[in-house]
Short mmCIF file of C-alpha atoms in Angstrom, two decimals:
data_model
loop_
_atom_site.label_atom_id
_atom_site.label_comp_id
_atom_site.label_asym_id
_atom_site.label_seq_id
_atom_site.Cartn_x
_atom_site.Cartn_y
_atom_site.Cartn_z
CA UNK A 295 0.36 -2.79 25.26
CA UNK A 296 -3.15 -3.54 26.40
CA UNK A 297 -4.08 -6.89 27.85
CA UNK A 298 -6.24 -7.58 24.84
CA UNK A 299 -3.43 -6.84 22.40
CA UNK A 300 -0.99 -8.97 24.37
CA UNK A 301 -3.40 -11.87 24.16
CA UNK A 302 -3.90 -11.37 20.42
CA UNK A 303 -0.17 -11.38 19.78
CA UNK A 304 0.56 -14.33 22.05
CA UNK A 305 -2.19 -16.48 20.58
CA UNK A 306 -0.41 -16.41 17.23
CA UNK A 307 2.76 -17.94 18.67
CA UNK A 308 1.23 -20.61 20.87
CA UNK A 309 0.72 -24.20 19.64
CA UNK A 310 -2.81 -24.77 18.38
CA UNK A 311 -4.92 -27.27 20.25
CA UNK A 312 -6.35 -28.42 16.95
CA UNK A 313 -4.26 -30.17 14.32
CA UNK A 314 -2.63 -28.04 11.67
CA UNK A 315 -4.79 -27.42 8.62
CA UNK A 316 -3.44 -27.82 5.10
CA UNK A 317 -3.46 -24.04 4.63
CA UNK A 318 -1.08 -23.72 7.61
CA UNK A 319 1.88 -25.20 5.75
CA UNK A 320 3.82 -21.93 6.24
CA UNK A 321 4.86 -20.81 9.70
CA UNK A 322 3.46 -17.34 9.04
CA UNK A 323 -0.08 -18.73 8.80
CA UNK A 324 -2.32 -19.07 11.82
CA UNK A 325 -5.73 -20.70 12.22
CA UNK A 326 -8.62 -18.70 10.77
CA UNK A 327 -10.27 -18.07 14.16
CA UNK A 328 -7.16 -17.00 16.11
CA UNK A 329 -7.73 -13.28 15.52
CA UNK A 330 -11.52 -13.18 15.42
CA UNK A 331 -11.52 -10.54 18.19
CA UNK A 332 -9.25 -8.16 16.25
CA UNK A 333 -11.15 -4.88 15.89
CA UNK A 334 -10.47 -4.44 12.19
CA UNK A 335 -11.78 -7.94 11.43
CA UNK A 336 -14.88 -7.42 13.56
CA UNK A 337 -15.61 -4.16 11.72
CA UNK A 338 -15.13 -5.70 8.27
CA UNK A 339 -17.37 -8.63 9.14
CA UNK A 340 -20.07 -6.48 10.70
CA UNK A 341 -20.26 -3.64 8.18
CA UNK A 342 -18.70 -4.79 4.90
CA UNK A 343 -19.43 -8.49 4.43
CA UNK A 344 -22.71 -10.34 3.86
CA UNK A 345 -24.45 -11.56 7.01
CA UNK A 346 -23.97 -15.17 5.93
CA UNK A 347 -20.29 -14.73 5.02
CA UNK A 348 -17.96 -17.66 5.58
CA UNK A 349 -14.32 -17.93 4.59
CA UNK A 350 -14.03 -19.79 1.30
CA UNK A 351 -11.64 -22.78 1.37
CA UNK A 352 -10.87 -22.13 -2.30
CA UNK A 353 -9.86 -18.52 -1.62
CA UNK A 354 -7.90 -19.64 1.43
CA UNK A 355 -5.88 -22.11 -0.64
CA UNK A 356 -5.33 -19.52 -3.37
CA UNK A 357 -4.00 -16.97 -0.88
CA UNK A 358 -1.62 -19.49 0.71
CA UNK A 359 -0.43 -20.79 -2.68
CA UNK A 360 0.45 -17.21 -3.63
CA UNK A 361 3.06 -17.09 -0.84
CA UNK A 362 5.36 -19.25 -2.97
CA UNK A 363 5.09 -17.24 -6.20
CA UNK A 364 7.09 -14.08 -6.85
CA UNK A 365 7.22 -12.39 -10.25
CA UNK A 366 8.28 -15.14 -12.70
CA UNK A 367 9.02 -12.83 -15.64
CA UNK A 368 11.12 -10.33 -13.69
CA UNK A 369 12.74 -13.07 -11.60
CA UNK A 370 13.90 -14.84 -14.78
CA UNK A 371 15.63 -11.62 -15.90
CA UNK A 372 17.22 -11.16 -12.47
CA UNK A 373 18.51 -14.73 -12.60
CA UNK A 374 20.44 -13.74 -15.75
CA UNK A 375 21.68 -10.50 -14.12
CA UNK A 376 19.54 -8.31 -16.38
CA UNK A 377 18.27 -4.99 -15.06
CA UNK A 378 15.30 -4.30 -17.26
CA UNK A 379 13.78 -0.96 -16.16
CA UNK A 380 15.73 1.51 -18.30
CA UNK A 381 16.11 -0.74 -21.39
CA UNK A 382 12.40 -1.56 -21.26
CA UNK A 383 11.42 2.11 -21.25
CA UNK A 384 13.87 2.88 -24.04
CA UNK A 385 12.64 -0.01 -26.17
CA UNK A 386 8.98 0.91 -25.86
CA UNK A 387 9.49 4.66 -26.30
CA UNK A 388 11.53 4.13 -29.46
CA UNK A 389 15.08 4.88 -28.31
CA UNK A 390 17.82 3.07 -30.23
CA UNK A 391 19.36 0.50 -27.90
CA UNK A 392 21.05 -2.86 -28.20
CA UNK A 393 21.94 -5.74 -25.90
CA UNK A 394 21.39 -9.40 -25.16
CA UNK A 395 18.35 -8.59 -23.04
CA UNK A 396 16.42 -7.73 -26.22
CA UNK A 397 16.26 -11.41 -27.20
CA UNK A 398 15.47 -12.70 -23.71
CA UNK A 399 11.93 -14.19 -23.83
CA UNK A 400 10.96 -12.63 -20.49
CA UNK A 401 12.11 -9.19 -21.67
CA UNK A 402 10.03 -9.55 -24.84
CA UNK A 403 6.96 -10.51 -22.79
CA UNK A 404 7.47 -7.54 -20.46
CA UNK A 405 7.87 -5.22 -23.44
CA UNK A 406 4.57 -6.47 -24.82
CA UNK A 407 2.89 -6.01 -21.44
CA UNK A 408 4.04 -2.39 -21.07
CA UNK A 409 3.65 -1.31 -24.73
CA UNK A 410 -0.14 -1.09 -24.76
CA UNK A 411 -3.01 -1.09 -22.31
CA UNK A 412 -4.68 -4.47 -21.84
CA UNK A 413 -8.09 -4.96 -23.47
CA UNK A 414 -9.88 -4.91 -20.11
CA UNK A 415 -8.58 -1.44 -19.15
CA UNK A 416 -11.20 1.33 -19.31
CA UNK A 417 -9.43 4.73 -19.23
CA UNK A 418 -12.69 6.63 -18.58
CA UNK A 419 -13.46 4.52 -15.53
CA UNK A 420 -9.86 4.82 -14.32
CA UNK A 421 -10.05 8.62 -14.65
CA UNK A 422 -13.25 8.74 -12.59
CA UNK A 423 -11.37 6.82 -9.90
CA UNK A 424 -8.25 8.99 -10.17
CA UNK A 425 -10.25 12.21 -9.77
CA UNK A 426 -11.91 10.91 -6.60
CA UNK A 427 -8.63 9.51 -5.25
CA UNK A 428 -6.84 12.85 -5.69
CA UNK A 429 -9.67 15.05 -4.40
CA UNK A 430 -8.34 15.38 -0.83
CA UNK A 431 -4.51 15.61 -0.78
CA UNK A 432 -4.18 16.00 3.01
CA UNK A 433 -6.50 13.05 3.62
CA UNK A 434 -4.58 11.02 1.05
CA UNK A 435 -1.22 11.26 2.82
CA UNK A 436 -2.94 10.88 6.22
CA UNK A 437 -4.47 7.61 5.08
CA UNK A 438 -1.33 6.41 3.32
CA UNK A 439 0.86 6.76 6.39
CA UNK A 440 -1.61 6.17 9.22
CA UNK A 441 -3.86 3.48 7.74
CA UNK A 442 -2.31 1.81 4.69
CA UNK A 443 1.25 1.63 6.07
CA UNK A 444 0.59 1.42 9.81
CA UNK A 445 -1.97 -1.37 9.41
CA UNK A 446 0.59 -3.45 7.54
CA UNK A 447 3.21 -3.08 10.27
CA UNK A 448 1.30 -5.46 12.55
CA UNK A 449 1.93 -8.28 10.06
CA UNK A 450 5.54 -9.54 10.29
CA UNK A 451 5.43 -11.09 6.81
CA UNK A 452 4.96 -7.55 5.43
CA UNK A 453 7.26 -5.82 7.93
CA UNK A 454 10.30 -8.10 7.71
CA UNK A 455 11.33 -7.28 4.11
CA UNK A 456 11.08 -3.58 4.96
CA UNK A 457 13.18 -4.04 8.11
CA UNK A 458 15.82 -6.24 6.46
CA UNK A 459 16.32 -3.69 3.66
CA UNK A 460 16.15 -0.68 6.00
CA UNK A 461 13.12 0.69 4.15
CA UNK A 462 10.86 3.05 6.16
CA UNK A 463 13.13 2.74 9.22
CA UNK A 464 16.51 4.43 8.64
CA UNK A 465 15.27 6.77 5.88
CA UNK A 466 11.64 7.12 6.90
CA UNK A 467 10.95 10.49 5.23
CA UNK A 468 12.43 9.67 1.78
CA UNK A 469 10.79 6.26 1.78
CA UNK A 470 7.41 7.70 2.75
CA UNK A 471 7.60 10.44 0.15
CA UNK A 472 8.71 8.02 -2.60
CA UNK A 473 5.69 5.88 -1.78
CA UNK A 474 3.53 8.99 -1.81
CA UNK A 475 5.03 9.98 -5.17
CA UNK A 476 4.05 6.61 -6.59
CA UNK A 477 0.39 6.85 -5.59
CA UNK A 478 0.37 10.39 -7.01
CA UNK A 479 1.86 9.11 -10.27
CA UNK A 480 -0.70 6.31 -10.53
CA UNK A 481 -3.57 8.76 -9.96
CA UNK A 482 -2.30 11.56 -12.25
CA UNK A 483 -5.07 12.49 -14.67
CA UNK A 484 -5.76 15.02 -17.47
CA UNK A 485 -8.07 17.23 -15.38
CA UNK A 486 -5.41 18.10 -12.80
CA UNK A 487 -4.60 21.80 -12.45
CA UNK A 488 -1.53 22.55 -14.57
CA UNK A 489 0.04 24.60 -11.76
CA UNK A 490 0.85 21.33 -9.98
CA UNK A 491 2.71 19.93 -13.00
CA UNK A 492 5.47 22.54 -13.22
CA UNK A 493 7.02 22.20 -16.71
CA UNK A 494 5.47 18.83 -17.58
CA UNK A 495 2.94 18.39 -20.35
CA UNK A 496 -0.53 17.18 -19.50
CA UNK A 497 -1.10 13.46 -19.98
CA UNK A 498 -3.83 12.41 -22.39
CA UNK A 499 -5.21 9.66 -20.12
CA UNK A 500 -4.65 8.02 -16.77
CA UNK A 501 -1.58 5.74 -16.70
CA UNK A 502 -0.75 6.61 -20.29
CA UNK A 503 2.14 4.73 -21.92
CA UNK A 504 5.21 6.83 -21.09
CA UNK A 505 3.54 8.65 -18.18
CA UNK A 506 5.18 9.00 -14.78
CA UNK A 507 2.88 6.32 -13.37
CA UNK A 508 3.95 3.96 -16.16
CA UNK A 509 7.65 4.74 -15.61
CA UNK A 510 7.47 4.32 -11.86
CA UNK A 511 5.59 1.02 -12.16
CA UNK A 512 8.51 -0.35 -14.20
CA UNK A 513 11.08 1.00 -11.73
CA UNK A 514 9.23 -0.32 -8.67
CA UNK A 515 8.87 -3.72 -10.31
CA UNK A 516 12.63 -3.90 -10.83
CA UNK A 517 13.30 -2.75 -7.24
CA UNK A 518 10.96 -5.43 -5.89
CA UNK A 519 12.73 -8.04 -8.00
CA UNK A 520 16.20 -7.06 -6.79
CA UNK A 521 15.04 -6.96 -3.17
CA UNK A 522 13.41 -10.37 -3.55
CA UNK A 523 16.61 -11.90 -4.96
CA UNK A 524 18.83 -10.30 -2.31
CA UNK A 525 16.60 -11.42 0.56
CA UNK A 526 16.49 -14.98 -0.77
CA UNK A 527 20.31 -14.92 -0.76
CA UNK A 528 20.41 -13.64 2.81
CA UNK A 529 21.79 -10.21 1.86
CA UNK A 530 19.23 -8.19 3.82
CA UNK A 531 21.07 -7.45 7.08
CA UNK A 532 19.51 -4.17 8.23
CA UNK A 533 17.49 -6.08 10.83
CA UNK A 534 20.62 -7.02 12.80
CA UNK A 535 20.29 -5.56 16.29
CA UNK A 536 16.67 -4.60 15.62
CA UNK A 537 14.91 -7.97 15.32
CA UNK A 538 16.28 -11.16 16.88
CA UNK A 539 17.42 -13.96 14.59
CA UNK A 540 14.83 -16.25 16.17
CA UNK A 541 12.01 -13.89 15.21
CA UNK A 542 13.32 -13.66 11.65
CA UNK A 543 13.19 -17.47 11.33
CA UNK A 544 16.31 -17.61 9.16
CA UNK A 545 17.51 -20.78 7.51
CA UNK A 546 20.65 -22.18 9.22
CA UNK A 547 22.85 -20.41 6.65
CA UNK A 548 21.16 -17.07 7.35
CA UNK A 549 19.14 -16.96 4.15
CA UNK A 550 15.43 -16.19 3.85
CA UNK A 551 13.21 -19.03 5.11
CA UNK A 552 10.65 -19.66 2.35
CA UNK A 553 9.09 -22.57 4.25
CA UNK A 554 8.14 -20.14 7.02
CA UNK A 555 7.52 -16.87 5.13
CA UNK A 556 6.99 -17.88 1.53
CA UNK A 557 8.87 -15.98 -1.18
CA UNK A 558 9.58 -12.33 -0.26
CA UNK A 559 7.29 -9.82 -2.00
CA UNK A 560 5.11 -12.65 -3.25
CA UNK A 561 1.85 -12.58 -5.19
CA UNK A 562 -0.36 -12.68 -2.10
CA UNK A 563 1.51 -9.93 -0.24
CA UNK A 564 1.53 -7.77 -3.38
CA UNK A 565 -2.26 -8.05 -3.56
CA UNK A 566 -2.44 -7.06 0.12
CA UNK A 567 -0.36 -3.98 -0.75
CA UNK A 568 -2.64 -3.29 -3.73
CA UNK A 569 -5.63 -3.26 -1.34
CA UNK A 570 -3.77 -1.07 1.17
CA UNK A 571 -3.36 1.63 -1.49
CA UNK A 572 -6.80 1.26 -3.06
CA UNK A 573 -9.46 -0.30 -0.83
CA UNK A 574 -8.22 0.92 2.57
CA UNK A 575 -7.55 4.48 1.42
CA UNK A 576 -10.95 4.56 -0.29
CA UNK A 577 -12.64 3.28 2.88
CA UNK A 578 -10.76 5.84 4.94
CA UNK A 579 -11.93 8.66 2.70
CA UNK A 580 -15.51 7.52 3.14
CA UNK A 581 -15.18 7.29 6.92
CA UNK A 582 -13.73 10.81 7.03
CA UNK A 583 -16.77 12.15 5.19
CA UNK A 584 -15.91 11.98 1.50
CA UNK A 585 -18.69 11.00 -0.85
CA UNK A 586 -17.16 8.22 -2.93
CA UNK A 587 -19.82 6.96 -5.32
CA UNK A 588 -20.14 3.35 -6.42
CA UNK A 589 -18.69 4.28 -9.82
CA UNK A 590 -15.80 6.19 -8.23
CA UNK A 591 -15.03 3.22 -5.99
CA UNK A 592 -15.05 0.94 -9.01
CA UNK A 593 -12.75 3.41 -10.78
CA UNK A 594 -10.25 3.52 -7.91
CA UNK A 595 -9.99 -0.27 -7.88
CA UNK A 596 -9.75 -0.33 -11.69
CA UNK A 597 -6.95 2.23 -11.61
CA UNK A 598 -4.95 0.15 -9.14
CA UNK A 599 -5.69 -3.07 -10.99
CA UNK A 600 -3.62 -1.76 -13.90
CA UNK A 601 -0.86 -0.46 -11.63
CA UNK A 602 -0.69 -3.82 -9.83
CA UNK A 603 -0.76 -5.74 -13.12
CA UNK A 604 2.18 -3.67 -14.34
CA UNK A 605 3.98 -4.35 -11.05
CA UNK A 606 3.81 -8.09 -11.65
CA UNK A 607 0.59 -9.22 -9.96
CA UNK A 608 -1.22 -12.06 -11.73
CA UNK A 609 -4.48 -10.48 -12.90
CA UNK A 610 -6.43 -13.69 -12.25
CA UNK A 611 -5.54 -13.42 -8.56
CA UNK A 612 -6.92 -9.90 -8.08
CA UNK A 613 -10.41 -9.72 -6.51
CA UNK A 614 -12.92 -8.58 -9.12
CA UNK A 615 -15.02 -5.98 -7.28
CA UNK A 616 -15.28 -4.15 -3.95
CA UNK A 617 -17.24 -6.93 -2.25
CA UNK A 618 -14.66 -9.50 -3.37
CA UNK A 619 -11.88 -7.20 -2.13
CA UNK A 620 -13.30 -7.15 1.39
CA UNK A 621 -13.72 -10.92 1.32
CA UNK A 622 -10.11 -11.31 0.19
CA UNK A 623 -8.76 -8.88 2.80
CA UNK A 624 -10.75 -10.45 5.63
CA UNK A 625 -9.48 -13.91 4.68
CA UNK A 626 -5.88 -12.68 4.40
CA UNK A 627 -5.92 -10.86 7.75
CA UNK A 628 -7.56 -13.81 9.48
CA UNK A 629 -4.58 -16.11 8.88
CA UNK A 630 -1.60 -13.79 9.35
CA UNK A 631 0.62 -14.37 12.37
CA UNK A 632 0.78 -11.11 14.33
CA UNK A 633 3.97 -9.87 15.94
CA UNK A 634 3.68 -6.25 16.98
CA UNK A 635 7.23 -5.97 18.26
CA UNK A 636 8.53 -6.55 14.72
CA UNK A 637 6.44 -3.66 13.42
CA UNK A 638 7.24 -1.28 16.29
CA UNK A 639 10.56 0.03 14.84
CA UNK A 640 8.79 0.88 11.57
CA UNK A 641 5.84 2.44 13.38
CA UNK A 642 8.13 4.53 15.58
CA UNK A 643 10.17 5.79 12.62
CA UNK A 644 7.00 6.89 10.85
CA UNK A 645 5.37 8.30 13.97
CA UNK A 646 8.42 10.39 14.94
CA UNK A 647 8.74 12.15 11.57
CA UNK A 648 6.91 15.40 12.44
CA UNK A 649 9.19 16.24 15.39
CA UNK A 650 12.26 15.19 13.41
CA UNK A 651 11.26 17.79 10.84
CA UNK A 652 10.03 20.51 13.21
CA UNK A 653 12.26 19.92 16.25
CA UNK A 654 11.92 17.69 19.30
CA UNK A 655 10.37 20.43 21.42
CA UNK A 656 8.05 21.74 18.73
CA UNK A 657 4.44 21.80 19.95
CA UNK A 658 3.07 21.61 16.43
CA UNK A 659 5.17 18.53 15.77
CA UNK A 660 3.81 16.80 18.87
CA UNK A 661 0.27 17.77 17.87
CA UNK A 662 0.71 16.36 14.34
CA UNK A 663 2.08 13.12 15.79
CA UNK A 664 -0.92 12.84 18.10
CA UNK A 665 -3.34 13.47 15.22
CA UNK A 666 -1.59 10.83 13.11
CA UNK A 667 -1.80 8.27 15.92
CA UNK A 668 -5.46 9.15 16.44
CA UNK A 669 -6.20 8.46 12.76
CA UNK A 670 -4.65 4.99 13.11
CA UNK A 671 -6.49 4.20 16.33
CA UNK A 672 -9.83 5.51 15.06
CA UNK A 673 -9.79 3.85 11.64
CA UNK A 674 -7.69 0.72 12.26
CA UNK A 675 -8.30 -0.09 15.93
CA UNK A 676 -6.94 0.39 19.43
CA UNK A 677 -5.58 -3.16 19.60
CA UNK A 678 -3.23 -2.51 16.68
CA UNK A 679 -2.52 1.00 17.99
CA UNK A 680 -1.56 -0.45 21.37
CA UNK A 681 0.48 -3.20 19.74
CA UNK A 682 2.48 -0.68 17.71
CA UNK A 683 2.94 1.44 20.86
CA UNK A 684 1.23 4.51 19.45
CA UNK A 685 0.15 7.22 21.89
CA UNK A 686 -3.51 7.58 22.82
CA UNK A 687 -5.07 11.03 22.90
CA UNK A 688 -8.05 12.04 25.02
CA UNK A 689 -9.37 14.02 22.05
CA UNK A 690 -8.57 11.34 19.47
CA UNK A 691 -12.05 11.31 17.95
CA UNK A 692 -11.51 14.92 16.93
CA UNK A 693 -10.25 13.54 13.60
CA UNK A 694 -13.88 12.70 12.85
CA UNK A 695 -14.68 16.42 12.83
CA UNK A 696 -13.72 16.26 9.16
CA UNK A 697 -16.80 14.14 8.41
CA UNK A 698 -19.45 16.91 8.25
CA UNK A 699 -16.92 19.26 6.61
CA UNK A 700 -16.06 16.92 3.73
CA UNK A 701 -19.68 15.86 3.36
CA UNK A 702 -20.78 19.50 3.06
CA UNK A 703 -18.00 20.33 0.60
CA UNK A 704 -18.89 17.40 -1.63
CA UNK A 705 -22.55 18.41 -1.54
CA UNK A 706 -21.67 22.00 -2.52
CA UNK A 707 -19.24 20.82 -5.19
CA UNK A 708 -21.95 18.81 -6.88
CA UNK A 709 -24.46 21.67 -7.00
CA UNK A 710 -22.41 24.78 -7.74
CA UNK A 711 -19.73 25.07 -10.44
CA UNK A 712 -18.18 28.20 -8.93
CA UNK A 713 -17.69 26.42 -5.62
CA UNK A 714 -16.32 23.38 -7.46
CA UNK A 715 -13.78 25.58 -9.28
CA UNK A 716 -12.70 27.27 -6.05
CA UNK A 717 -12.34 23.93 -4.31
CA UNK A 718 -10.21 22.63 -7.19
CA UNK A 719 -7.96 25.69 -6.95
CA UNK A 720 -7.62 25.10 -3.21
CA UNK A 721 -6.92 21.40 -3.81
CA UNK A 722 -4.20 22.23 -6.36
CA UNK A 723 -2.52 24.67 -3.98
CA UNK A 724 -2.75 22.23 -1.09
CA UNK A 725 -1.35 19.44 -3.25
CA UNK A 726 1.56 21.66 -4.26
CA UNK A 727 2.30 22.34 -0.58
CA UNK A 728 2.16 18.62 0.23
CA UNK A 729 4.79 17.99 -2.46
CA UNK A 730 7.46 20.14 -0.77
CA UNK A 731 9.93 17.26 -0.32
CA UNK A 732 9.38 15.97 -3.85
CA UNK A 733 9.97 19.45 -5.29
CA UNK A 734 13.39 19.46 -3.61
CA UNK A 735 14.44 15.88 -4.33
CA UNK A 736 12.50 14.42 -7.27
CA UNK A 737 13.33 15.41 -10.86
CA UNK A 738 9.71 15.03 -11.94
CA UNK A 739 8.55 17.69 -9.48
CA UNK A 740 11.49 20.10 -9.63
#
């Protein structure tokens, strides 16, 4: 770890010389200026925020208050031992079912939420976003694993639930591909080449009622609810021998410490995840040379607003536009305690995947790992790369060679229909190749 990274991590655990602020009522929260030298924060402030930007006390309080709120509707069902995913789908799609859950007020509210699209949802705008999001399948999984996921591993409040449940550590490939399958499901749209759908019928609009994105949103919401309840009861024990008890800040009885961490998978952390899958991937595409228009960017955020709403995020808490998203993310990152050693097991499991698949002595596997680490270091920052113990390549900026290539392809696509059609055929074939694991293990892709 570099000297700079060591200092960044140690600052977060040292007593502050100033008195604690009201927003620091959770142990996970640091002072807003503790990480001002973090590369990702410096880049956001320099390039993506107004020159006169200052952290809003109102937003700060809203973010911190969200730590203590989970998913009230789904949590109420879990408290009554009701698993809602399958019955909810059956009820909405017209299957004949019965059970006490049908009269539960929270179940009825969920059924109403998932039966129709909310009034604010614009399917045309969402499709514009989905088309842009799906345009570069290799870049999409690059950015998912090396930016969206890796960036989150430096934040222990996001890493600890994954470590305690074993997610993305003991079964790194299945967990990664299930996450990849979800972002594919959310961005499935009517214009996709039918060869990538196998035997499935085309959907009539993005995130249609009954679509795979709709189904997976319900399933993921139930999984999050069960994980939240189990962690609160102290049933997540996969971190034993990986992370010390002191670093997990357990309650004396071994249960999850809400005073320190807030509720697991809370409203604020779910919004952070929402921005990892939407804003950060969109920004990564732009940095790698993709032309993402203002309307396409708006569409990507709109698409994920519905997915996040269906997953239990309070719509009023979601930032309203791209500028507000960067303000929210900057504020969130500014106050998160950093502990790289907690994220290192997750980072290592994800980093080591290529050689696990291709063989320890496989040169291609080592090259892919180096490229992946270079994407993280280039787009997220060397301080986080050092903290997560990722290798550093002398040719790391080679990943930026994609910039003129993607820029030229997008220019040609916009001016020549034949080229656009050929690029779409190539994209469909590439996407089908990227789905190799899903085609073996996921019923939707078989």
